[in-house]
Amino acid sequence: QLQLVESGGGLVQPGGSVRLSCAASGFSLRYHAIGWFRQAPGKEREEVSCISSNGGSTVYADSVKGRFTISRDNAKNTVYLQMNSLKPEDTAVYYCANSVTENVCEHLEIWGQGTLVTVSS
C-alpha cells in the first residue's frame, strides 16, 4: 500500500518549535518533489513549503519564510518540516503530499492523513 504518514504534531506554546516528519511506505520518495500543506479551521488548504527530489530547491510561503525549514533524507524515505518561532496563526492540520514531478509541487499524487499543530499558551 502506497502511503505517507505525518507525525510530530501537538500543542506548542507561541515562540516554540516543532519538527514534523513525513514518512513514505510502499514507494520511494527519491524521485518526487514533496510538499507540506496546511489547513486551518474555516480556511482553505495552502502550500507551506516544497522541496525538490534531490533537496537542491526549496520553496516557502511568505508567511513562514525565515521560520520554517524543509529538508529530506532520501535514505530514510522521509521529509521533515522544522517549524520555529511558532505563532497562533500557524495552528492547522499539516499534510504532506508527493508530486509526480521531481522539481515542483504540482500534480500531487498521495496525501498523508495529516497531523494537528496547535500553537497556544
Coordinates of N, CA and C in Angstrom, one line a residue:
Q1 N 0.8 -1.2 0.0 CA 0.0 0.0 0.0 C 0.9 1.2 0.0
L2 N 0.6 2.1 -0.9 CA 1.4 3.4 -1.0 C 0.8 4.4 -0.1
Q3 N 1.6 4.9 0.9 CA 1.1 5.9 1.8 C 2.1 6.8 2.3
L4 N 1.7 8.0 2.8 CA 2.5 8.9 3.5 C 1.9 9.1 4.9
V5 N 2.8 9.1 5.9 CA 2.3 9.2 7.3 C 3.1 10.4 7.9
E6 N 2.3 11.4 8.4 CA 2.9 12.5 9.1 C 2.9 12.2 10.6
S7 N 3.8 12.8 11.3 CA 3.9 12.7 12.7 C 4.6 14.0 13.2
G8 N 4.5 14.1 14.6 CA 5.2 15.2 15.2 C 4.4 16.4 15.6
G9 N 3.1 16.4 15.3 CA 2.3 17.5 15.7 C 2.0 17.4 17.2
G10 N 1.3 18.5 17.7 CA 0.9 18.6 19.1 C 0.7 20.0 19.5
L11 N 0.6 20.2 20.8 CA 0.4 21.5 21.4 C 1.7 22.1 21.7
V12 N 1.9 23.4 21.2 CA 3.2 24.1 21.4 C 2.9 25.5 21.8
Q13 N 3.7 26.1 22.6 CA 3.5 27.5 23.0 C 3.9 28.5 21.9
P14 N 3.4 29.6 21.8 CA 3.9 30.6 20.9 C 5.4 30.9 21.1
G15 N 6.1 30.9 20.0 CA 7.5 31.1 20.1 C 8.3 29.8 20.1
G16 N 7.5 28.7 20.3 CA 8.1 27.4 20.4 C 8.4 26.8 19.0
S17 N 8.9 25.5 19.1 CA 9.3 24.8 17.9 C 8.8 23.4 17.9
V18 N 8.6 22.9 16.7 CA 8.2 21.5 16.5 C 8.8 21.0 15.2
R19 N 9.1 19.7 15.1 CA 9.5 19.2 13.8 C 8.5 18.1 13.4
L20 N 8.0 18.3 12.2 CA 7.1 17.3 11.6 C 7.9 16.4 10.7
S21 N 7.4 15.1 10.6 CA 8.0 14.1 9.7 C 7.0 13.6 8.8
C22 N 7.4 13.3 7.6 CA 6.5 12.7 6.6 C 7.3 11.5 6.1
A23 N 6.8 10.3 6.4 CA 7.4 9.0 6.1 C 6.6 8.3 5.0
A24 N 7.3 7.8 4.0 CA 6.7 7.1 2.9 C 6.8 5.6 3.1
S25 N 5.8 4.9 2.7 CA 5.9 3.4 2.7 C 5.2 2.9 1.4
G26 N 5.8 1.8 0.9 CA 5.3 1.3 -0.3 C 5.9 1.9 -1.6
F27 N 6.6 3.0 -1.4 CA 7.3 3.6 -2.6 C 8.4 4.4 -2.1
S28 N 9.3 4.8 -3.0 CA 10.4 5.7 -2.7 C 10.1 7.1 -3.0
L29 N 10.5 8.0 -2.0 CA 10.3 9.4 -2.2 C 11.4 10.0 -3.1
R30 N 12.4 9.2 -3.4 CA 13.6 9.7 -4.0 C 13.4 10.5 -5.3
Y31 N 12.3 10.1 -6.0 CA 12.2 10.7 -7.4 C 11.0 11.7 -7.4
H32 N 10.6 12.2 -6.2 CA 9.4 13.1 -6.1 C 9.8 14.3 -5.4
A33 N 9.3 15.5 -5.9 CA 9.2 16.6 -5.0 C 8.1 16.4 -4.0
I34 N 8.3 16.9 -2.8 CA 7.4 16.7 -1.7 C 7.0 18.1 -1.1
G35 N 5.7 18.2 -0.8 CA 5.2 19.4 -0.3 C 4.6 19.3 1.1
W36 N 4.7 20.3 1.9 CA 3.9 20.4 3.1 C 2.8 21.4 2.9
F37 N 1.6 21.1 3.4 CA 0.5 21.9 3.2 C -0.2 22.0 4.6
R38 N -1.1 23.0 4.7 CA -1.8 23.1 6.0 C -3.2 23.7 5.7
Q39 N -4.1 23.3 6.6 CA -5.4 23.8 6.6 C -5.9 24.1 8.0
A40 N -6.2 25.4 8.1 CA -6.7 25.9 9.4 C -8.2 25.8 9.4
P41 N -8.8 25.8 10.6 CA -10.3 25.8 10.6 C -10.9 26.9 9.9
G42 N -11.8 26.6 9.0 CA -12.6 27.6 8.2 C -11.8 28.2 7.1
K43 N -10.6 27.7 6.8 CA -9.8 28.3 5.8 C -9.5 27.2 4.7
E44 N -9.0 27.7 3.5 CA -8.7 26.7 2.5 C -7.3 26.2 2.8
R45 N -7.0 25.0 2.2 CA -5.7 24.5 2.3 C -4.7 25.3 1.6
E46 N -3.5 25.5 2.1 CA -2.4 26.3 1.5 C -1.1 25.5 1.5
E47 N -0.3 25.8 0.5 CA 1.0 25.2 0.4 C 1.9 26.0 1.4
V48 N 2.6 25.2 2.2 CA 3.6 25.8 3.2 C 5.0 25.8 2.6
S49 N 5.4 24.7 2.0 CA 6.7 24.5 1.6 C 6.8 23.3 0.6
C50 N 7.8 23.4 -0.3 CA 8.1 22.3 -1.2 C 9.6 22.1 -1.4
I51 N 10.0 20.8 -1.5 CA 11.4 20.5 -1.7 C 11.5 19.6 -2.9
S52 N 12.5 19.9 -3.7 CA 12.7 19.0 -4.9 C 13.3 17.7 -4.5
S53 N 13.3 16.8 -5.5 CA 13.7 15.4 -5.2 C 15.1 15.2 -4.6
N54 N 16.0 16.1 -5.0 CA 17.4 15.9 -4.5 C 17.6 16.9 -3.4
G55 N 16.6 17.7 -3.0 CA 16.8 18.6 -1.9 C 17.4 19.9 -2.3
G56 N 17.8 20.1 -3.6 CA 18.5 21.3 -4.0 C 17.7 22.5 -4.2
S57 N 16.4 22.4 -4.2 CA 15.5 23.5 -4.4 C 14.4 23.5 -3.4
T58 N 14.2 24.6 -2.7 CA 13.1 24.7 -1.7 C 12.3 25.9 -2.0
V59 N 11.0 25.9 -1.6 CA 10.1 27.0 -1.8 C 9.3 27.1 -0.5
Y60 N 9.1 28.4 -0.1 CA 8.3 28.6 1.2 C 7.2 29.7 0.9
A61 N 6.1 29.5 1.6 CA 5.1 30.5 1.6 C 5.7 31.7 2.4
D62 N 5.2 32.9 2.0 CA 5.7 34.1 2.6 C 5.5 34.1 4.1
S63 N 4.4 33.6 4.5 CA 4.0 33.6 5.9 C 4.9 32.8 6.8
V64 N 5.7 31.9 6.2 CA 6.6 31.0 7.0 C 8.1 31.2 6.7
K65 N 8.4 32.0 5.7 CA 9.8 32.2 5.4 C 10.6 32.7 6.6
G66 N 11.8 32.1 6.8 CA 12.6 32.5 7.9 C 12.3 31.8 9.2
R67 N 11.2 31.1 9.2 CA 10.8 30.4 10.4 C 10.7 28.9 10.2
F68 N 10.3 28.5 9.1 CA 10.2 27.0 8.8 C 11.3 26.6 7.8
T69 N 11.8 25.4 8.0 CA 12.8 24.8 7.1 C 12.4 23.4 6.7
I70 N 12.3 23.2 5.4 CA 12.0 21.8 4.9 C 13.3 21.1 4.5
S71 N 13.3 19.8 4.8 CA 14.5 19.0 4.5 C 14.1 17.6 4.2
R72 N 15.0 16.8 3.7 CA 14.7 15.4 3.4 C 15.9 14.5 3.5
D73 N 15.6 13.3 3.9 CA 16.6 12.2 4.0 C 16.1 11.1 3.1
N74 N 16.5 11.0 1.9 CA 16.0 10.0 1.0 C 16.4 8.6 1.4
A75 N 17.5 8.5 2.1 CA 17.9 7.2 2.6 C 16.9 6.7 3.7
K76 N 16.2 7.6 4.4 CA 15.2 7.2 5.4 C 13.8 7.3 4.8
N77 N 13.7 7.8 3.5 CA 12.4 7.9 2.9 C 11.5 8.8 3.6
T78 N 12.1 9.9 4.1 CA 11.4 10.8 5.0 C 11.7 12.3 4.6
V79 N 10.7 13.1 4.8 CA 10.8 14.6 4.6 C 10.4 15.2 5.9
Y80 N 11.1 16.3 6.3 CA 10.8 17.0 7.5 C 10.4 18.4 7.3
L81 N 9.7 18.9 8.3 CA 9.4 20.4 8.4 C 9.8 20.9 9.8
Q82 N 10.8 21.6 9.9 CA 11.2 22.2 11.2 C 10.5 23.6 11.3
M83 N 9.7 23.7 12.3 CA 8.9 24.9 12.5 C 9.4 25.6 13.8
N84 N 9.9 26.8 13.6 CA 10.4 27.6 14.7 C 9.6 28.9 14.8
S85 N 9.7 29.5 16.0 CA 9.1 30.8 16.2 C 7.6 30.7 15.9
L86 N 7.0 29.7 16.4 CA 5.6 29.4 16.0 C 4.6 30.5 16.5
K87 N 3.6 30.8 15.7 CA 2.6 31.8 16.1 C 1.2 31.1 16.1
P88 N 0.3 31.7 16.9 CA -1.1 31.1 16.9 C -1.7 30.9 15.5
E89 N -1.3 31.7 14.6 CA -1.9 31.6 13.2 C -1.3 30.4 12.5
D90 N -0.3 29.8 13.0 CA 0.3 28.6 12.4 C -0.6 27.3 12.8
T91 N -1.5 27.5 13.7 CA -2.4 26.4 14.1 C -3.1 25.9 12.9
A92 N -3.0 24.6 12.6 CA -3.6 23.9 11.4 C -3.3 22.4 11.5
V93 N -4.0 21.7 10.6 CA -3.6 20.4 10.3 C -2.6 20.4 9.1
Y94 N -1.5 19.8 9.3 CA -0.4 19.8 8.4 C -0.4 18.5 7.6
Y95 N -0.3 18.6 6.3 CA -0.3 17.4 5.4 C 1.0 17.4 4.6
C96 N 1.4 16.3 4.2 CA 2.5 16.2 3.2 C 1.9 15.4 2.0
A97 N 2.4 15.7 0.9 CA 2.0 15.1 -0.4 C 3.2 15.0 -1.3
N98 N 3.1 13.9 -2.2 CA 4.2 13.8 -3.2 C 3.7 14.3 -4.5
S99 N 4.6 14.9 -5.3 CA 4.3 15.3 -6.6 C 4.8 14.3 -7.6
V100 N 4.1 14.2 -8.7 CA 4.6 13.3 -9.8 C 5.8 13.8 -10.5
T101 N 6.2 15.1 -10.2 CA 7.4 15.7 -10.8 C 8.5 15.7 -9.7
E102 N 9.7 15.9 -10.2 CA 10.9 15.9 -9.3 C 11.2 17.3 -8.7
N103 N 10.8 18.4 -9.4 CA 11.3 19.7 -9.0 C 10.2 20.6 -8.5
V104 N 9.0 20.4 -8.7 CA 7.9 21.3 -8.2 C 6.8 20.5 -7.7
C105 N 6.0 21.2 -6.8 CA 4.9 20.5 -6.1 C 3.6 20.7 -6.9
E106 N 3.5 20.0 -8.0 CA 2.3 20.1 -8.9 C 1.8 18.6 -9.1
H107 N 0.6 18.5 -9.5 CA 0.0 17.2 -9.7 C 0.3 16.3 -8.6
L108 N -0.2 16.6 -7.4 CA 0.0 15.9 -6.2 C -0.7 14.6 -6.3
E109 N 0.0 13.5 -5.8 CA -0.5 12.2 -6.0 C -1.0 11.5 -4.8
I110 N -0.2 11.4 -3.7 CA -0.6 10.7 -2.5 C -0.5 11.8 -1.3
W111 N -1.6 11.7 -0.5 CA -1.6 12.6 0.6 C -1.6 11.8 1.9
G112 N -0.9 12.4 2.9 CA -1.0 11.8 4.2 C -2.3 12.1 4.9
Q113 N -2.5 11.6 6.1 CA -3.7 11.8 6.9 C -3.7 13.1 7.7
G114 N -2.5 13.7 7.8 CA -2.4 15.0 8.5 C -2.0 14.8 9.9
T115 N -1.4 15.9 10.4 CA -1.1 15.9 11.9 C -1.4 17.3 12.4
L116 N -2.0 17.4 13.5 CA -2.5 18.7 14.0 C -1.4 19.4 14.8
V117 N -1.2 20.6 14.5 CA -0.3 21.5 15.3 C -1.1 22.6 15.8
T118 N -1.1 22.7 17.1 CA -1.9 23.8 17.8 C -0.9 24.7 18.6
V119 N -0.9 25.9 18.3 CA 0.0 26.9 18.9 C -0.8 27.8 19.8
S120 N -0.6 27.5 21.1 CA -1.4 28.2 22.1 C -0.7 28.2 23.4
S121 N -1.0 29.3 24.2 CA -0.4 29.3 25.6 C -1.5 28.8 26.6

